[in-house]
Amino acid sequence: MLRGHFDGISPRYPGYTLESGGEFAEFQKVFTGIPIFFGFGILLVYLKLGTQFKSFLQPLVILTTVPFAFIGAKVGLLTSGNPLSVASTYGLVALAGIVVNDSIVRVEFINRQRAAGVDKWRAIISAGRTRLRPILLTSITTVSGLLPMALGVGGKSAIWMPMASTVVWGLSVATLLTLFVIPAFYAISDDIRPWRGVRVESKNTDSVEE
C-alpha cells in the first residue's frame, strides 16, 4: 500500500526514492525464497510417498492435509493477533511436514487391510476405529508441547509465539479435517483408478481388488 501511494506522488518529488529495511526487508527476502523451497520440499515428500505406496494418487490424497493445515494456521494468526512474520512462515513450512503423518498412518493401514483381502469400505471403517487413538495422541502431544509457547506462558516472545501458534492451530484443524476428509478422498481415488486391477464380487456383493 505504501509503495503504491509513493508511486503516485514520486513524479512530484524527483530525486526521492523509497527503500525498505530492517525486518520488512528480511521478510521480503524470505518470501521470495520460501515458495521455491516449499515447492521443492512438497515434491520430495510426494516422490517419497509415491515410492512407499507405489501409487501416484495416494500421495496426493495424503498431501491434501497441507491446505487444511494452512487454513488452521491462518485462523490461528487471526485469532491470536500475531502478524505473518518470518517465524510464522517457517512454522508453515514445518507444519507441512508434520501434518502428513496422520494421513500416512491411516492410508497405510487401509492398504494393509485391503492386501489381506478386506473390502474397501470395511478397511476404511476399520482404519477409522483402529487408528483414531494413535492419530489423536500424536497430535495432542505435539500441540501440548507447543501450547505454552503459543500462549506465552513463562514469557512472551515476538519471534517464537507466531511460529508456535501457527503449528498449534494448523495441526489441530488439519487433524480434525483429516479424520473425515481423507477416507472420502481415498475412496474417490480408488474409484477413478480402473487400471489398478480386475475387480471381483465378494460374498457380501461388495467389490474388492485382486
PDB file of C-alpha atoms in Angstrom:
ATOM      1  CA  MET A   1       0.000   0.000   0.000  1.00  0.00           C
ATOM      2  CA  LEU A   2       2.794   2.413   0.891  1.00  0.00           C
ATOM      3  CA  ARG A   3       4.668   1.552  -2.308  1.00  0.00           C
ATOM      4  CA  GLY A   4       1.594   2.230  -4.434  1.00  0.00           C
ATOM      5  CA  HIS A   5       0.971   5.558  -2.684  1.00  0.00           C
ATOM      6  CA  PHE A   6       4.571   6.620  -3.207  1.00  0.00           C
ATOM      7  CA  ASP A   7       4.468   5.723  -6.912  1.00  0.00           C
ATOM      8  CA  GLY A   8       1.582   8.138  -7.288  1.00  0.00           C
ATOM      9  CA  ILE A   9       3.396  11.107  -5.733  1.00  0.00           C
ATOM     10  CA  SER A  10       7.001  10.351  -6.795  1.00  0.00           C
ATOM     11  CA  PRO A  11       6.764  12.416 -10.026  1.00  0.00           C
ATOM     12  CA  ARG A  12       6.097  15.483  -7.878  1.00  0.00           C
ATOM     13  CA  TYR A  13       9.326  14.954  -5.902  1.00  0.00           C
ATOM     14  CA  PRO A  14      12.122  13.938  -8.270  1.00  0.00           C
ATOM     15  CA  GLY A  15      15.251  12.591  -6.664  1.00  0.00           C
ATOM     16  CA  TYR A  16      13.467  10.877  -3.784  1.00  0.00           C
ATOM     17  CA  THR A  17      13.261   7.089  -3.565  1.00  0.00           C
ATOM     18  CA  LEU A  18      11.539   4.687  -1.209  1.00  0.00           C
ATOM     19  CA  GLU A  19      13.582   1.863   0.272  1.00  0.00           C
ATOM     20  CA  SER A  20      12.630  -0.728   2.886  1.00  0.00           C
ATOM     21  CA  GLY A  21      14.964  -2.088   5.522  1.00  0.00           C
ATOM     22  CA  GLY A  22      15.092  -3.965   8.774  1.00  0.00           C
ATOM     23  CA  GLU A  23      12.596  -6.724   9.420  1.00  0.00           C
ATOM     24  CA  PHE A  24      10.406  -5.771   6.467  1.00  0.00           C
ATOM     25  CA  ALA A  25      13.317  -6.154   4.043  1.00  0.00           C
ATOM     26  CA  GLU A  26      14.189  -9.512   5.577  1.00  0.00           C
ATOM     27  CA  PHE A  27      10.557 -10.547   5.310  1.00  0.00           C
ATOM     28  CA  GLN A  28      10.552  -9.735   1.598  1.00  0.00           C
ATOM     29  CA  LYS A  29      13.715 -11.761   1.024  1.00  0.00           C
ATOM     30  CA  VAL A  30      12.256 -14.743   2.863  1.00  0.00           C
ATOM     31  CA  PHE A  31       9.047 -14.591   0.853  1.00  0.00           C
ATOM     32  CA  THR A  32      10.949 -14.723  -2.418  1.00  0.00           C
ATOM     33  CA  GLY A  33      12.795 -17.888  -1.411  1.00  0.00           C
ATOM     34  CA  ILE A  34      10.281 -19.731   0.759  1.00  0.00           C
ATOM     35  CA  PRO A  35       7.851 -20.698  -2.053  1.00  0.00           C
ATOM     36  CA  ILE A  36      10.679 -22.268  -4.039  1.00  0.00           C
ATOM     37  CA  PHE A  37      11.968 -24.330  -1.126  1.00  0.00           C
ATOM     38  CA  PHE A  38       8.439 -25.194  -0.055  1.00  0.00           C
ATOM     39  CA  GLY A  39       7.541 -26.460  -3.519  1.00  0.00           C
ATOM     40  CA  PHE A  40      10.775 -28.461  -3.672  1.00  0.00           C
ATOM     41  CA  GLY A  41      10.049 -29.969  -0.262  1.00  0.00           C
ATOM     42  CA  ILE A  42       6.491 -30.942  -1.263  1.00  0.00           C
ATOM     43  CA  LEU A  43       7.886 -32.560  -4.409  1.00  0.00           C
ATOM     44  CA  LEU A  44      10.350 -34.614  -2.362  1.00  0.00           C
ATOM     45  CA  VAL A  45       7.573 -35.703   0.002  1.00  0.00           C
ATOM     46  CA  TYR A  46       5.407 -36.695  -2.965  1.00  0.00           C
ATOM     47  CA  LEU A  47       8.194 -38.733  -4.552  1.00  0.00           C
ATOM     48  CA  LYS A  48       8.964 -40.449  -1.248  1.00  0.00           C
ATOM     49  CA  LEU A  49       5.317 -41.310  -0.657  1.00  0.00           C
ATOM     50  CA  GLY A  50       4.915 -42.454  -4.251  1.00  0.00           C
ATOM     51  CA  THR A  51       7.805 -44.872  -3.767  1.00  0.00           C
ATOM     52  CA  GLN A  52       6.412 -46.132  -0.465  1.00  0.00           C
ATOM     53  CA  PHE A  53       2.815 -46.643  -1.617  1.00  0.00           C
ATOM     54  CA  LYS A  54       3.645 -47.482  -5.262  1.00  0.00           C
ATOM     55  CA  SER A  55       0.930 -45.085  -6.371  1.00  0.00           C
ATOM     56  CA  PHE A  56       0.598 -41.693  -7.998  1.00  0.00           C
ATOM     57  CA  LEU A  57      -2.779 -40.788  -6.476  1.00  0.00           C
ATOM     58  CA  GLN A  58      -2.414 -41.877  -2.852  1.00  0.00           C
ATOM     59  CA  PRO A  59       0.397 -39.358  -2.155  1.00  0.00           C
ATOM     60  CA  LEU A  60      -1.945 -36.641  -3.438  1.00  0.00           C
ATOM     61  CA  VAL A  61      -4.615 -37.867  -1.023  1.00  0.00           C
ATOM     62  CA  ILE A  62      -2.120 -37.644   1.832  1.00  0.00           C
ATOM     63  CA  LEU A  63      -0.914 -34.179   0.810  1.00  0.00           C
ATOM     64  CA  THR A  64      -4.457 -32.774   0.909  1.00  0.00           C
ATOM     65  CA  THR A  65      -3.859 -32.290   4.639  1.00  0.00           C
ATOM     66  CA  VAL A  66      -1.405 -29.478   3.853  1.00  0.00           C
ATOM     67  CA  PRO A  67      -4.091 -26.990   2.680  1.00  0.00           C
ATOM     68  CA  PHE A  68      -6.140 -27.913   5.761  1.00  0.00           C
ATOM     69  CA  ALA A  69      -3.158 -27.057   7.930  1.00  0.00           C
ATOM     70  CA  PHE A  70      -2.736 -23.693   6.219  1.00  0.00           C
ATOM     71  CA  ILE A  71      -6.401 -22.890   6.869  1.00  0.00           C
ATOM     72  CA  GLY A  72      -5.880 -23.620  10.561  1.00  0.00           C
ATOM     73  CA  ALA A  73      -2.674 -21.591  10.636  1.00  0.00           C
ATOM     74  CA  LYS A  74      -4.455 -18.578   9.150  1.00  0.00           C
ATOM     75  CA  VAL A  75      -7.227 -18.889  11.711  1.00  0.00           C
ATOM     76  CA  GLY A  76      -4.615 -19.115  14.459  1.00  0.00           C
ATOM     77  CA  LEU A  77      -2.804 -15.973  13.333  1.00  0.00           C
ATOM     78  CA  LEU A  78      -6.066 -14.035  13.094  1.00  0.00           C
ATOM     79  CA  THR A  79      -7.294 -15.276  16.476  1.00  0.00           C
ATOM     80  CA  SER A  80      -4.057 -14.636  18.343  1.00  0.00           C
ATOM     81  CA  GLY A  81      -3.432 -11.311  16.607  1.00  0.00           C
ATOM     82  CA  ASN A  82       0.068 -12.351  15.540  1.00  0.00           C
ATOM     83  CA  PRO A  83       1.311 -10.988  12.203  1.00  0.00           C
ATOM     84  CA  LEU A  84       2.541 -13.097   9.308  1.00  0.00           C
ATOM     85  CA  SER A  85       6.229 -12.827  10.115  1.00  0.00           C
ATOM     86  CA  VAL A  86       9.381 -14.672   9.136  1.00  0.00           C
ATOM     87  CA  ALA A  87       8.999 -17.005  12.115  1.00  0.00           C
ATOM     88  CA  SER A  88       5.389 -17.874  11.269  1.00  0.00           C
ATOM     89  CA  THR A  89       6.428 -18.526   7.676  1.00  0.00           C
ATOM     90  CA  TYR A  90       8.997 -21.028   8.895  1.00  0.00           C
ATOM     91  CA  GLY A  91       6.227 -22.518  11.028  1.00  0.00           C
ATOM     92  CA  LEU A  92       4.130 -23.051   7.897  1.00  0.00           C
ATOM     93  CA  VAL A  93       6.966 -24.911   6.216  1.00  0.00           C
ATOM     94  CA  ALA A  94       7.483 -27.118   9.266  1.00  0.00           C
ATOM     95  CA  LEU A  95       3.729 -27.656   9.529  1.00  0.00           C
ATOM     96  CA  ALA A  96       3.590 -29.099   6.018  1.00  0.00           C
ATOM     97  CA  GLY A  97       5.917 -31.881   7.099  1.00  0.00           C
ATOM     98  CA  ILE A  98       4.131 -32.571  10.379  1.00  0.00           C
ATOM     99  CA  VAL A  99       0.504 -32.860   9.297  1.00  0.00           C
ATOM    100  CA  VAL A 100       1.075 -35.602   6.706  1.00  0.00           C
ATOM    101  CA  ASN A 101       1.963 -38.122   9.423  1.00  0.00           C
ATOM    102  CA  ASP A 102      -1.650 -38.764  10.426  1.00  0.00           C
ATOM    103  CA  SER A 103      -2.690 -39.370   6.830  1.00  0.00           C
ATOM    104  CA  ILE A 104       0.238 -41.711   6.230  1.00  0.00           C
ATOM    105  CA  VAL A 105      -0.739 -43.811   9.245  1.00  0.00           C
ATOM    106  CA  ARG A 106      -4.340 -44.074   8.088  1.00  0.00           C
ATOM    107  CA  VAL A 107      -3.708 -44.766   4.396  1.00  0.00           C
ATOM    108  CA  GLU A 108      -1.010 -47.323   5.187  1.00  0.00           C
ATOM    109  CA  PHE A 109      -3.396 -49.187   7.498  1.00  0.00           C
ATOM    110  CA  ILE A 110      -6.130 -49.225   4.841  1.00  0.00           C
ATOM    111  CA  ASN A 111      -3.690 -50.611   2.271  1.00  0.00           C
ATOM    112  CA  ARG A 112      -2.571 -53.387   4.597  1.00  0.00           C
ATOM    113  CA  GLN A 113      -6.177 -54.310   5.333  1.00  0.00           C
ATOM    114  CA  ARG A 114      -7.031 -54.476   1.661  1.00  0.00           C
ATOM    115  CA  ALA A 115      -3.927 -56.517   0.913  1.00  0.00           C
ATOM    116  CA  ALA A 116      -5.234 -59.019   3.462  1.00  0.00           C
ATOM    117  CA  GLY A 117      -8.481 -59.307   1.493  1.00  0.00           C
ATOM    118  CA  VAL A 118     -10.688 -56.896   3.426  1.00  0.00           C
ATOM    119  CA  ASP A 119     -13.295 -54.963   1.451  1.00  0.00           C
ATOM    120  CA  LYS A 120     -12.508 -51.319   0.718  1.00  0.00           C
ATOM    121  CA  TRP A 121     -15.255 -49.807   2.856  1.00  0.00           C
ATOM    122  CA  ARG A 122     -14.652 -52.194   5.736  1.00  0.00           C
ATOM    123  CA  ALA A 123     -10.944 -51.338   5.582  1.00  0.00           C
ATOM    124  CA  ILE A 124     -11.726 -47.605   5.670  1.00  0.00           C
ATOM    125  CA  ILE A 125     -14.070 -48.005   8.645  1.00  0.00           C
ATOM    126  CA  SER A 126     -11.603 -50.264  10.440  1.00  0.00           C
ATOM    127  CA  ALA A 127      -8.830 -47.714   9.911  1.00  0.00           C
ATOM    128  CA  GLY A 128     -11.019 -45.008  11.421  1.00  0.00           C
ATOM    129  CA  ARG A 129     -11.661 -47.080  14.516  1.00  0.00           C
ATOM    130  CA  THR A 130      -8.204 -48.570  14.983  1.00  0.00           C
ATOM    131  CA  ARG A 131      -6.053 -45.553  14.138  1.00  0.00           C
ATOM    132  CA  LEU A 132      -8.188 -42.905  15.824  1.00  0.00           C
ATOM    133  CA  ARG A 133      -6.369 -43.134  19.154  1.00  0.00           C
ATOM    134  CA  PRO A 134      -2.790 -43.041  17.734  1.00  0.00           C
ATOM    135  CA  ILE A 135      -3.679 -40.111  15.475  1.00  0.00           C
ATOM    136  CA  LEU A 136      -5.250 -38.102  18.292  1.00  0.00           C
ATOM    137  CA  LEU A 137      -2.456 -38.903  20.749  1.00  0.00           C
ATOM    138  CA  THR A 138       0.223 -37.869  18.262  1.00  0.00           C
ATOM    139  CA  SER A 139      -1.480 -34.546  17.554  1.00  0.00           C
ATOM    140  CA  ILE A 140      -2.366 -33.864  21.194  1.00  0.00           C
ATOM    141  CA  THR A 141       1.194 -34.437  22.409  1.00  0.00           C
ATOM    142  CA  THR A 142       2.604 -32.120  19.733  1.00  0.00           C
ATOM    143  CA  VAL A 143       0.020 -29.414  20.437  1.00  0.00           C
ATOM    144  CA  SER A 144       0.500 -29.744  24.210  1.00  0.00           C
ATOM    145  CA  GLY A 145       4.231 -29.273  23.852  1.00  0.00           C
ATOM    146  CA  LEU A 146       3.875 -26.086  21.788  1.00  0.00           C
ATOM    147  CA  LEU A 147       0.812 -24.611  23.500  1.00  0.00           C
ATOM    148  CA  PRO A 148       2.703 -22.906  26.377  1.00  0.00           C
ATOM    149  CA  MET A 149       4.953 -21.207  23.840  1.00  0.00           C
ATOM    150  CA  ALA A 150       1.979 -20.150  21.713  1.00  0.00           C
ATOM    151  CA  LEU A 151       0.206 -18.690  24.755  1.00  0.00           C
ATOM    152  CA  GLY A 152       3.333 -17.001  26.078  1.00  0.00           C
ATOM    153  CA  VAL A 153       3.387 -18.950  29.343  1.00  0.00           C
ATOM    154  CA  GLY A 154       6.630 -18.157  31.158  1.00  0.00           C
ATOM    155  CA  GLY A 155       7.390 -15.183  28.927  1.00  0.00           C
ATOM    156  CA  LYS A 156       6.171 -13.851  25.610  1.00  0.00           C
ATOM    157  CA  SER A 157       8.373 -13.885  22.548  1.00  0.00           C
ATOM    158  CA  ALA A 158       7.589 -11.948  19.382  1.00  0.00           C
ATOM    159  CA  ILE A 159       9.602 -14.493  17.412  1.00  0.00           C
ATOM    160  CA  TRP A 160       8.510 -17.856  18.782  1.00  0.00           C
ATOM    161  CA  MET A 161       4.870 -17.159  19.622  1.00  0.00           C
ATOM    162  CA  PRO A 162       3.725 -16.704  15.987  1.00  0.00           C
ATOM    163  CA  MET A 163       5.547 -19.855  14.893  1.00  0.00           C
ATOM    164  CA  ALA A 164       4.137 -21.929  17.757  1.00  0.00           C
ATOM    165  CA  SER A 165       0.640 -20.544  17.178  1.00  0.00           C
ATOM    166  CA  THR A 166       0.892 -21.437  13.500  1.00  0.00           C
ATOM    167  CA  VAL A 167       1.820 -25.045  14.232  1.00  0.00           C
ATOM    168  CA  VAL A 168      -0.726 -25.479  17.052  1.00  0.00           C
ATOM    169  CA  TRP A 169      -3.718 -24.194  15.114  1.00  0.00           C
ATOM    170  CA  GLY A 170      -2.663 -25.715  11.809  1.00  0.00           C
ATOM    171  CA  LEU A 171      -2.109 -29.167  13.295  1.00  0.00           C
ATOM    172  CA  SER A 172      -5.356 -29.058  15.282  1.00  0.00           C
ATOM    173  CA  VAL A 173      -7.535 -28.122  12.310  1.00  0.00           C
ATOM    174  CA  ALA A 174      -5.728 -30.497   9.951  1.00  0.00           C
ATOM    175  CA  THR A 175      -6.160 -33.410  12.375  1.00  0.00           C
ATOM    176  CA  LEU A 176      -9.899 -32.872  12.718  1.00  0.00           C
ATOM    177  CA  LEU A 177     -10.437 -32.488   8.983  1.00  0.00           C
ATOM    178  CA  THR A 178      -8.167 -35.442   8.198  1.00  0.00           C
ATOM    179  CA  LEU A 179     -10.382 -37.789  10.214  1.00  0.00           C
ATOM    180  CA  PHE A 180     -13.314 -37.080   7.878  1.00  0.00           C
ATOM    181  CA  VAL A 181     -11.872 -35.979   4.539  1.00  0.00           C
ATOM    182  CA  ILE A 182      -9.010 -38.432   3.979  1.00  0.00           C
ATOM    183  CA  PRO A 183     -11.295 -41.529   3.951  1.00  0.00           C
ATOM    184  CA  ALA A 184     -13.549 -39.814   1.401  1.00  0.00           C
ATOM    185  CA  PHE A 185     -10.612 -38.832  -0.799  1.00  0.00           C
ATOM    186  CA  TYR A 186      -9.184 -42.341  -0.529  1.00  0.00           C
ATOM    187  CA  ALA A 187     -12.464 -43.852  -1.746  1.00  0.00           C
ATOM    188  CA  ILE A 188     -12.682 -41.330  -4.595  1.00  0.00           C
ATOM    189  CA  SER A 189      -9.099 -42.002  -5.684  1.00  0.00           C
ATOM    190  CA  ASP A 190      -9.798 -45.727  -5.671  1.00  0.00           C
ATOM    191  CA  ASP A 191     -12.914 -45.298  -7.807  1.00  0.00           C
ATOM    192  CA  ILE A 192     -11.085 -43.326 -10.512  1.00  0.00           C
ATOM    193  CA  ARG A 193      -8.270 -45.869 -10.888  1.00  0.00           C
ATOM    194  CA  PRO A 194      -9.705 -48.655 -13.072  1.00  0.00           C
ATOM    195  CA  TRP A 195      -6.239 -49.700 -14.194  1.00  0.00           C
ATOM    196  CA  ARG A 196      -5.244 -50.997 -10.759  1.00  0.00           C
ATOM    197  CA  GLY A 197      -6.584 -54.449 -11.428  1.00  0.00           C
ATOM    198  CA  VAL A 198      -9.583 -56.657 -12.107  1.00  0.00           C
ATOM    199  CA  ARG A 199     -12.412 -56.386  -9.613  1.00  0.00           C
ATOM    200  CA  VAL A 200     -14.368 -59.395  -8.483  1.00  0.00           C
ATOM    201  CA  GLU A 201     -17.523 -59.684  -6.439  1.00  0.00           C
ATOM    202  CA  SER A 202     -17.080 -60.667  -2.795  1.00  0.00           C
ATOM    203  CA  LYS A 203     -19.541 -62.659  -0.715  1.00  0.00           C
ATOM    204  CA  ASN A 204     -21.203 -59.510   0.567  1.00  0.00           C
ATOM    205  CA  THR A 205     -21.630 -58.215  -3.022  1.00  0.00           C
ATOM    206  CA  ASP A 206     -19.015 -55.504  -2.448  1.00  0.00           C
ATOM    207  CA  SER A 207     -16.158 -55.334  -4.927  1.00  0.00           C
ATOM    208  CA  VAL A 208     -12.578 -55.907  -3.877  1.00  0.00           C
ATOM    209  CA  GLU A 209      -9.366 -55.874  -5.795  1.00  0.00           C
ATOM    210  CA  GLU A 210      -7.455 -58.949  -6.674  1.00  0.00           C
TER     211      GLU A 210
END
